[in-house]
PDB file of C-alpha atoms in Angstrom:
ATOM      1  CA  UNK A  35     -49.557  23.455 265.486  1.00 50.00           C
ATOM      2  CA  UNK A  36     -47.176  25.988 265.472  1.00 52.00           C
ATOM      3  CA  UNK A  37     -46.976  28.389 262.308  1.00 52.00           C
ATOM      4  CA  UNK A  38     -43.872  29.461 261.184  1.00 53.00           C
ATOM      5  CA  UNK A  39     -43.437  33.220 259.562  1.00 52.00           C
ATOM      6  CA  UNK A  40     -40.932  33.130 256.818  1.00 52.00           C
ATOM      7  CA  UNK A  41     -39.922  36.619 255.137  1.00 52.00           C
ATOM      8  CA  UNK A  42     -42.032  36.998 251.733  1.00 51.00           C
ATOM      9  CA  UNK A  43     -39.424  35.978 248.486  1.00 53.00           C
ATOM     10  CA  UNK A  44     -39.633  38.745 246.800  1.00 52.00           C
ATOM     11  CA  UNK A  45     -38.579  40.976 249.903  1.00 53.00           C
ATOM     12  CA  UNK A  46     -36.174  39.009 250.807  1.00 51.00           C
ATOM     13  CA  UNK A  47     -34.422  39.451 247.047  1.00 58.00           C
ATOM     14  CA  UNK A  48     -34.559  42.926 247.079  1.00 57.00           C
ATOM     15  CA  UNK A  49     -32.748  42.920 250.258  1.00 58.00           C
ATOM     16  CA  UNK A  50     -30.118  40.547 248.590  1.00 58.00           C
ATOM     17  CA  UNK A  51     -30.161  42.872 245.738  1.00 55.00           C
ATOM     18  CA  UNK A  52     -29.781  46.469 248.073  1.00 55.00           C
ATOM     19  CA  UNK A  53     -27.257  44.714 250.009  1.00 53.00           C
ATOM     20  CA  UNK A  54     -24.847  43.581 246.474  1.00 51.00           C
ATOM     21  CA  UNK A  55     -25.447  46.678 244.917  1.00 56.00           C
ATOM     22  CA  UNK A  56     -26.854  49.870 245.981  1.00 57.00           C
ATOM     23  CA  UNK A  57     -27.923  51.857 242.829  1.00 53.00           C
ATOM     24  CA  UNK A  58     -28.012  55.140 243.978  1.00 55.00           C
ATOM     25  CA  UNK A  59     -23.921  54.937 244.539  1.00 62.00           C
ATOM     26  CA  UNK A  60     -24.157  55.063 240.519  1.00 64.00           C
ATOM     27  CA  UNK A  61     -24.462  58.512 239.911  1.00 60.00           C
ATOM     28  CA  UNK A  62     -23.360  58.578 236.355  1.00 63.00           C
ATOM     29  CA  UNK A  63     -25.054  55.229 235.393  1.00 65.00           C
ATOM     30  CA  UNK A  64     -28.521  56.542 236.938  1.00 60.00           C
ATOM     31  CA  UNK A  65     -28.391  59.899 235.155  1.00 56.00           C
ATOM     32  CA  UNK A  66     -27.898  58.356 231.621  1.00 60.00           C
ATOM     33  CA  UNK A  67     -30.544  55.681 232.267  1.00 60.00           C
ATOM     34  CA  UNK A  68     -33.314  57.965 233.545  1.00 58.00           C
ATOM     35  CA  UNK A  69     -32.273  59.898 230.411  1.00 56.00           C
ATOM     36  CA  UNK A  70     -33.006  57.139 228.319  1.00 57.00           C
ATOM     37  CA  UNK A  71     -35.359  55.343 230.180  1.00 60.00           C
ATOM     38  CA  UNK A  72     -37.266  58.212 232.044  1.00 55.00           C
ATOM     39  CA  UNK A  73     -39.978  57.410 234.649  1.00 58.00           C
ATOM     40  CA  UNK A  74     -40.987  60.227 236.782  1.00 54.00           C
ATOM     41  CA  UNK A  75     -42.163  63.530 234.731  1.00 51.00           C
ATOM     42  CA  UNK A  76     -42.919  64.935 237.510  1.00 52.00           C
ATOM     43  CA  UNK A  77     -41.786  64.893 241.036  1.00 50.00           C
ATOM     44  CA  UNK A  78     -43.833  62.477 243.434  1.00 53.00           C
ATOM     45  CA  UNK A  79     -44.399  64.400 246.486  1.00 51.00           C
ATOM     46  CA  UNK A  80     -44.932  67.980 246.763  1.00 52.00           C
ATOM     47  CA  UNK A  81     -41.894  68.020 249.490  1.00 51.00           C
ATOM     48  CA  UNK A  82     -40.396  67.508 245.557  1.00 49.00           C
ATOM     49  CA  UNK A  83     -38.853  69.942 244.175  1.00 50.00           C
ATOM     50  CA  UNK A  84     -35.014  69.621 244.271  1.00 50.00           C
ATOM     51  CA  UNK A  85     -32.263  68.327 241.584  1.00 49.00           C
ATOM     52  CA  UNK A  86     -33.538  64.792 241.847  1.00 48.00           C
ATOM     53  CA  UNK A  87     -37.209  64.727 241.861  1.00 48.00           C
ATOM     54  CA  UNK A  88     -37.401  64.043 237.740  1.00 50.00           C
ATOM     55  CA  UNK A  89     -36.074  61.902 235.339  1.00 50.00           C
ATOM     56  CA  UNK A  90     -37.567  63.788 232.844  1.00 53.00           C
ATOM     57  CA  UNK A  91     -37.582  67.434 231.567  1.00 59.00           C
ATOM     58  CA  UNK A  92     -39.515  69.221 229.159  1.00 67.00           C
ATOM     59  CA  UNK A  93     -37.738  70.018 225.654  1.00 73.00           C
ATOM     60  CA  UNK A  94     -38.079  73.829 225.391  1.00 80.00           C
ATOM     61  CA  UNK A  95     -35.252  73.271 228.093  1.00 80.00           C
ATOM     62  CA  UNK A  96     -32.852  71.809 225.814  1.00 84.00           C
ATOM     63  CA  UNK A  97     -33.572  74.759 222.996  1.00 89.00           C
ATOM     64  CA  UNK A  98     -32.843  77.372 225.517  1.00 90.00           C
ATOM     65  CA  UNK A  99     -29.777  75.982 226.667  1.00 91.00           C
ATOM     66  CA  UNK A 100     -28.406  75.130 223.355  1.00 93.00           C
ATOM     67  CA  UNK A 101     -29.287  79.015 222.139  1.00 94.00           C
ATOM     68  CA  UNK A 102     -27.685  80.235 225.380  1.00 95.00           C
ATOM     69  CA  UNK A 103     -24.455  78.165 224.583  1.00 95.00           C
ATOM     70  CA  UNK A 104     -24.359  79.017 220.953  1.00 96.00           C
ATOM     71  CA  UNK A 105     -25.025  82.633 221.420  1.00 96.00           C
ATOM     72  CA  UNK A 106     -21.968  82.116 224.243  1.00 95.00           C
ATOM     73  CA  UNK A 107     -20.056  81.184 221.226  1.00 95.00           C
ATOM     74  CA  UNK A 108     -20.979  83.948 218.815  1.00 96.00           C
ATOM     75  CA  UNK A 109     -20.369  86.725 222.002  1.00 94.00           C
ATOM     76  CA  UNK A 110     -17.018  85.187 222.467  1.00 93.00           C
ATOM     77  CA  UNK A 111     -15.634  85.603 218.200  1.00 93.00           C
ATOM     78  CA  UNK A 112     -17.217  89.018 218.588  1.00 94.00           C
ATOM     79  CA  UNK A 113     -15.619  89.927 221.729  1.00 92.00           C
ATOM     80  CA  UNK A 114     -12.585  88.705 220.040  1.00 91.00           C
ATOM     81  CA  UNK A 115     -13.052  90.727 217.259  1.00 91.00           C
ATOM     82  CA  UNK A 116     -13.706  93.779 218.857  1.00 91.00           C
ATOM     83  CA  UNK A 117     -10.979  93.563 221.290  1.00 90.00           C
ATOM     84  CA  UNK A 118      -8.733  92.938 218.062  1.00 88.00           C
ATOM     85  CA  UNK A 119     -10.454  96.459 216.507  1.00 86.00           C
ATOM     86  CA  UNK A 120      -9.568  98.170 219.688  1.00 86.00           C
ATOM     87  CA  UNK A 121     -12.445  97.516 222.640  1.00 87.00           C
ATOM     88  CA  UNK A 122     -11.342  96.792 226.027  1.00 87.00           C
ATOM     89  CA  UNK A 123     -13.077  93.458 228.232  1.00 89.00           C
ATOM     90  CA  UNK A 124     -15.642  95.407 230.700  1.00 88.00           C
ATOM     91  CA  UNK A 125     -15.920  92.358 232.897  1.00 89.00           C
ATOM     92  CA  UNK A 126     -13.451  92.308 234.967  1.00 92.00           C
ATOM     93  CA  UNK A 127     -13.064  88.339 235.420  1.00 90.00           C
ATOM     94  CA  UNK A 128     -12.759  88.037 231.523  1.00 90.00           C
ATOM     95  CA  UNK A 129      -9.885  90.809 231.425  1.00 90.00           C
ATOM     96  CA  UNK A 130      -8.094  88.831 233.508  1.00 92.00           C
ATOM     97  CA  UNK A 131      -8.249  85.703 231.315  1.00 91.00           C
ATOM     98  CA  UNK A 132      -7.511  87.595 228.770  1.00 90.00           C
ATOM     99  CA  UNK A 133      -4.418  87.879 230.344  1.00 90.00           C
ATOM    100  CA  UNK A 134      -3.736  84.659 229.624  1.00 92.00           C
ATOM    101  CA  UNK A 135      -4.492  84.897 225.785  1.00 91.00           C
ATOM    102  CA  UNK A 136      -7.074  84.709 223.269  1.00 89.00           C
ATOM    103  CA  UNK A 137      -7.483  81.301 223.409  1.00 91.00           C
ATOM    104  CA  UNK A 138      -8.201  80.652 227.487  1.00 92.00           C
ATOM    105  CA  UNK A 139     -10.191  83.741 227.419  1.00 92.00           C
ATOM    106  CA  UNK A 140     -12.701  82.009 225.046  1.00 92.00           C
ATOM    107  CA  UNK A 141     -12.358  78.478 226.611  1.00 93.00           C
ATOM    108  CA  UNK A 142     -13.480  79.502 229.648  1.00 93.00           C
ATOM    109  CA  UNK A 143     -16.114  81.788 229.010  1.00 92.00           C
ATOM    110  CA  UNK A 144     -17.551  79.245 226.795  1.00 93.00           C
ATOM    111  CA  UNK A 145     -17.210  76.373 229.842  1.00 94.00           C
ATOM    112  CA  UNK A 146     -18.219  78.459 232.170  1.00 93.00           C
ATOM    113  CA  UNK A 147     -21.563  79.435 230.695  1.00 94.00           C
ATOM    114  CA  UNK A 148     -22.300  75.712 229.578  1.00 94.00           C
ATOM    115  CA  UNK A 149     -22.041  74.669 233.127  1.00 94.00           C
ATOM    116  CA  UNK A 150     -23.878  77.390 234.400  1.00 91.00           C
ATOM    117  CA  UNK A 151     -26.855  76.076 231.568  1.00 91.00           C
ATOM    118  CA  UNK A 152     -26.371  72.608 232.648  1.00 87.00           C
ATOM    119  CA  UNK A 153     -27.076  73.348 236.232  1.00 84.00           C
ATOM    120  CA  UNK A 154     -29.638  75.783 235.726  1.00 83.00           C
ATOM    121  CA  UNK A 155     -31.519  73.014 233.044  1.00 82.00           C
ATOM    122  CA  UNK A 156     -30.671  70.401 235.612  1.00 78.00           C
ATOM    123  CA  UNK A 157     -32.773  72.841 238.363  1.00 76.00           C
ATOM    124  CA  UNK A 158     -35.303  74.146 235.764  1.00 73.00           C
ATOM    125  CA  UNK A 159     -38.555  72.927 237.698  1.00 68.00           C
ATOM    126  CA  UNK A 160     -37.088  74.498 241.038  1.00 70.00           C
ATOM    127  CA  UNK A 161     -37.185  77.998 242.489  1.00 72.00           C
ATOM    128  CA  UNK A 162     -34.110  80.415 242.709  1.00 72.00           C
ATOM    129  CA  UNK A 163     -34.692  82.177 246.162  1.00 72.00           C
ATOM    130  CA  UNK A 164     -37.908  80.472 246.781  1.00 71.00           C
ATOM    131  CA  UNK A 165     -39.551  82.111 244.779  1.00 77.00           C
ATOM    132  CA  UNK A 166     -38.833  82.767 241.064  1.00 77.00           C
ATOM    133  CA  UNK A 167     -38.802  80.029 238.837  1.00 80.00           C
ATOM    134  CA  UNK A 168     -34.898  78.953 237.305  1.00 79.00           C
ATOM    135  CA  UNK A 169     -36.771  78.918 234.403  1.00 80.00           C
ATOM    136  CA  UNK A 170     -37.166  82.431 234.406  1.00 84.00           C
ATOM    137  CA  UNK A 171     -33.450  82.665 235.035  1.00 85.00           C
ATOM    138  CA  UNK A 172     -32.999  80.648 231.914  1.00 88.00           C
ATOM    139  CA  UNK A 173     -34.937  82.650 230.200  1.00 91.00           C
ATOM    140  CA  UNK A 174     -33.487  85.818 230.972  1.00 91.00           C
ATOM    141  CA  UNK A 175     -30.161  84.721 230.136  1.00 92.00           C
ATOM    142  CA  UNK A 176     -31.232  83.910 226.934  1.00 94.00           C
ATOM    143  CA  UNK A 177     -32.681  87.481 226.132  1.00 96.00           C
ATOM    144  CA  UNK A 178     -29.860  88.967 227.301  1.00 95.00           C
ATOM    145  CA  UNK A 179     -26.725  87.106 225.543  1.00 95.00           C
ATOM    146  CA  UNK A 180     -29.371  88.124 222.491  1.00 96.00           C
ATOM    147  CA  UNK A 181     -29.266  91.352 223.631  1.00 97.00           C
ATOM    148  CA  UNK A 182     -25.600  91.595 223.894  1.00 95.00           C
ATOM    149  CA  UNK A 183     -24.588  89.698 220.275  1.00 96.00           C
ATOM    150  CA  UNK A 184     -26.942  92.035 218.827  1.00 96.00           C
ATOM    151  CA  UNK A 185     -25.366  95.221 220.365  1.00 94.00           C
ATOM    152  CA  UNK A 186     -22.104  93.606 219.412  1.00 93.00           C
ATOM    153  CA  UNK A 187     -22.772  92.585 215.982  1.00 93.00           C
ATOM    154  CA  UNK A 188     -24.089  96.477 215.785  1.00 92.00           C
ATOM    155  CA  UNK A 189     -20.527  97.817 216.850  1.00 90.00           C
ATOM    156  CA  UNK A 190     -18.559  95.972 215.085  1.00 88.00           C
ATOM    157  CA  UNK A 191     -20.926  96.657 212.233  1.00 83.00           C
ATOM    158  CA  UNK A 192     -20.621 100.621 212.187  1.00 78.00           C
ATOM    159  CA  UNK A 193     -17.149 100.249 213.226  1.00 66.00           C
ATOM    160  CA  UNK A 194     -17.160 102.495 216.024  1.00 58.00           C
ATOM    161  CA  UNK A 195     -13.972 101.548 217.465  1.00 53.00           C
ATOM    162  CA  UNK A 196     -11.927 102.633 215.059  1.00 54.00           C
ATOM    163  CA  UNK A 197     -11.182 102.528 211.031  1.00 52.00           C
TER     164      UNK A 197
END
């Protein structure tokens, strides 16, 4: 008697289902549901350690972003201020969009550094250069937009650009 092999259901539906619909097309879709739904905390091989490995990442993350983008925000109405009291724009990209005006100037400098946060937050678990965490890069971006509002806040302070 001659035994027939069939393919196992439940392989044979997740075939079906790769073939209808392939979920990792869904960029968008997968990000917000492993952001609401998260299953891997940490990555599952040690091969690992790229954008997609987690679903998950830790919360101190968030806080430093947000302070980075908020102290973005403060940096930019003081570097408005001061350049209204008589300062000049030291970085030469920024000087440029000030060109523009006031109000592109502080657009972009507050997109640019939330994308630059995003990314970095995104890449937090991997290594800039193989070797330092982007953690520490995260970090260090934090201390020094702290750095620079408080030397800001300082000048405009003891008004040392003028009366």
């Amino acid at each position: 008697m001659a035994r027939q092999l069939h393919e196992h259901p439940s392989a044979q539906s997740t075939a079906e289902r790769r073939a209808s619909e392939d979920r990792r097309r869904r960029t968008l879709n997968a990000l917000l549901h492993g952001s609401l739904k998260p299953r891997r905390y940490d990555p599952r091989r040690d091969s690992d350690a790229g954008f997609a490995a987690v679903d998950w990442h830790q919360s101190r993350w968030l806080a430093v972003a947000l302070l980075i983008v908020i102290l973005s925000c403060i940096d930019a109405f003081l570097t408005v201020r001061l350049l209204l009291d008589g300062a000049y724009e030291a970085n030469p990209v920024m000087a440029t969009l000030l060109e523009a005006g006031l109000n592109v100037f502080v657009l972009a400098k507050i997109s640019l550094t939330s994308l630059g946060v995003i990314l970095l937050t995104a890449l937090a678990r991997a290594r800039a250069f193989g070797r330092m965490p982007v953690g520490f890069v995260l970090y260090s971006m934090l201390l020094g937009y702290a750095t620079l509002v408080a030397y800001e806040y300082w000048l405009c302070d003891h008004h040392l650009l003028g009366p």
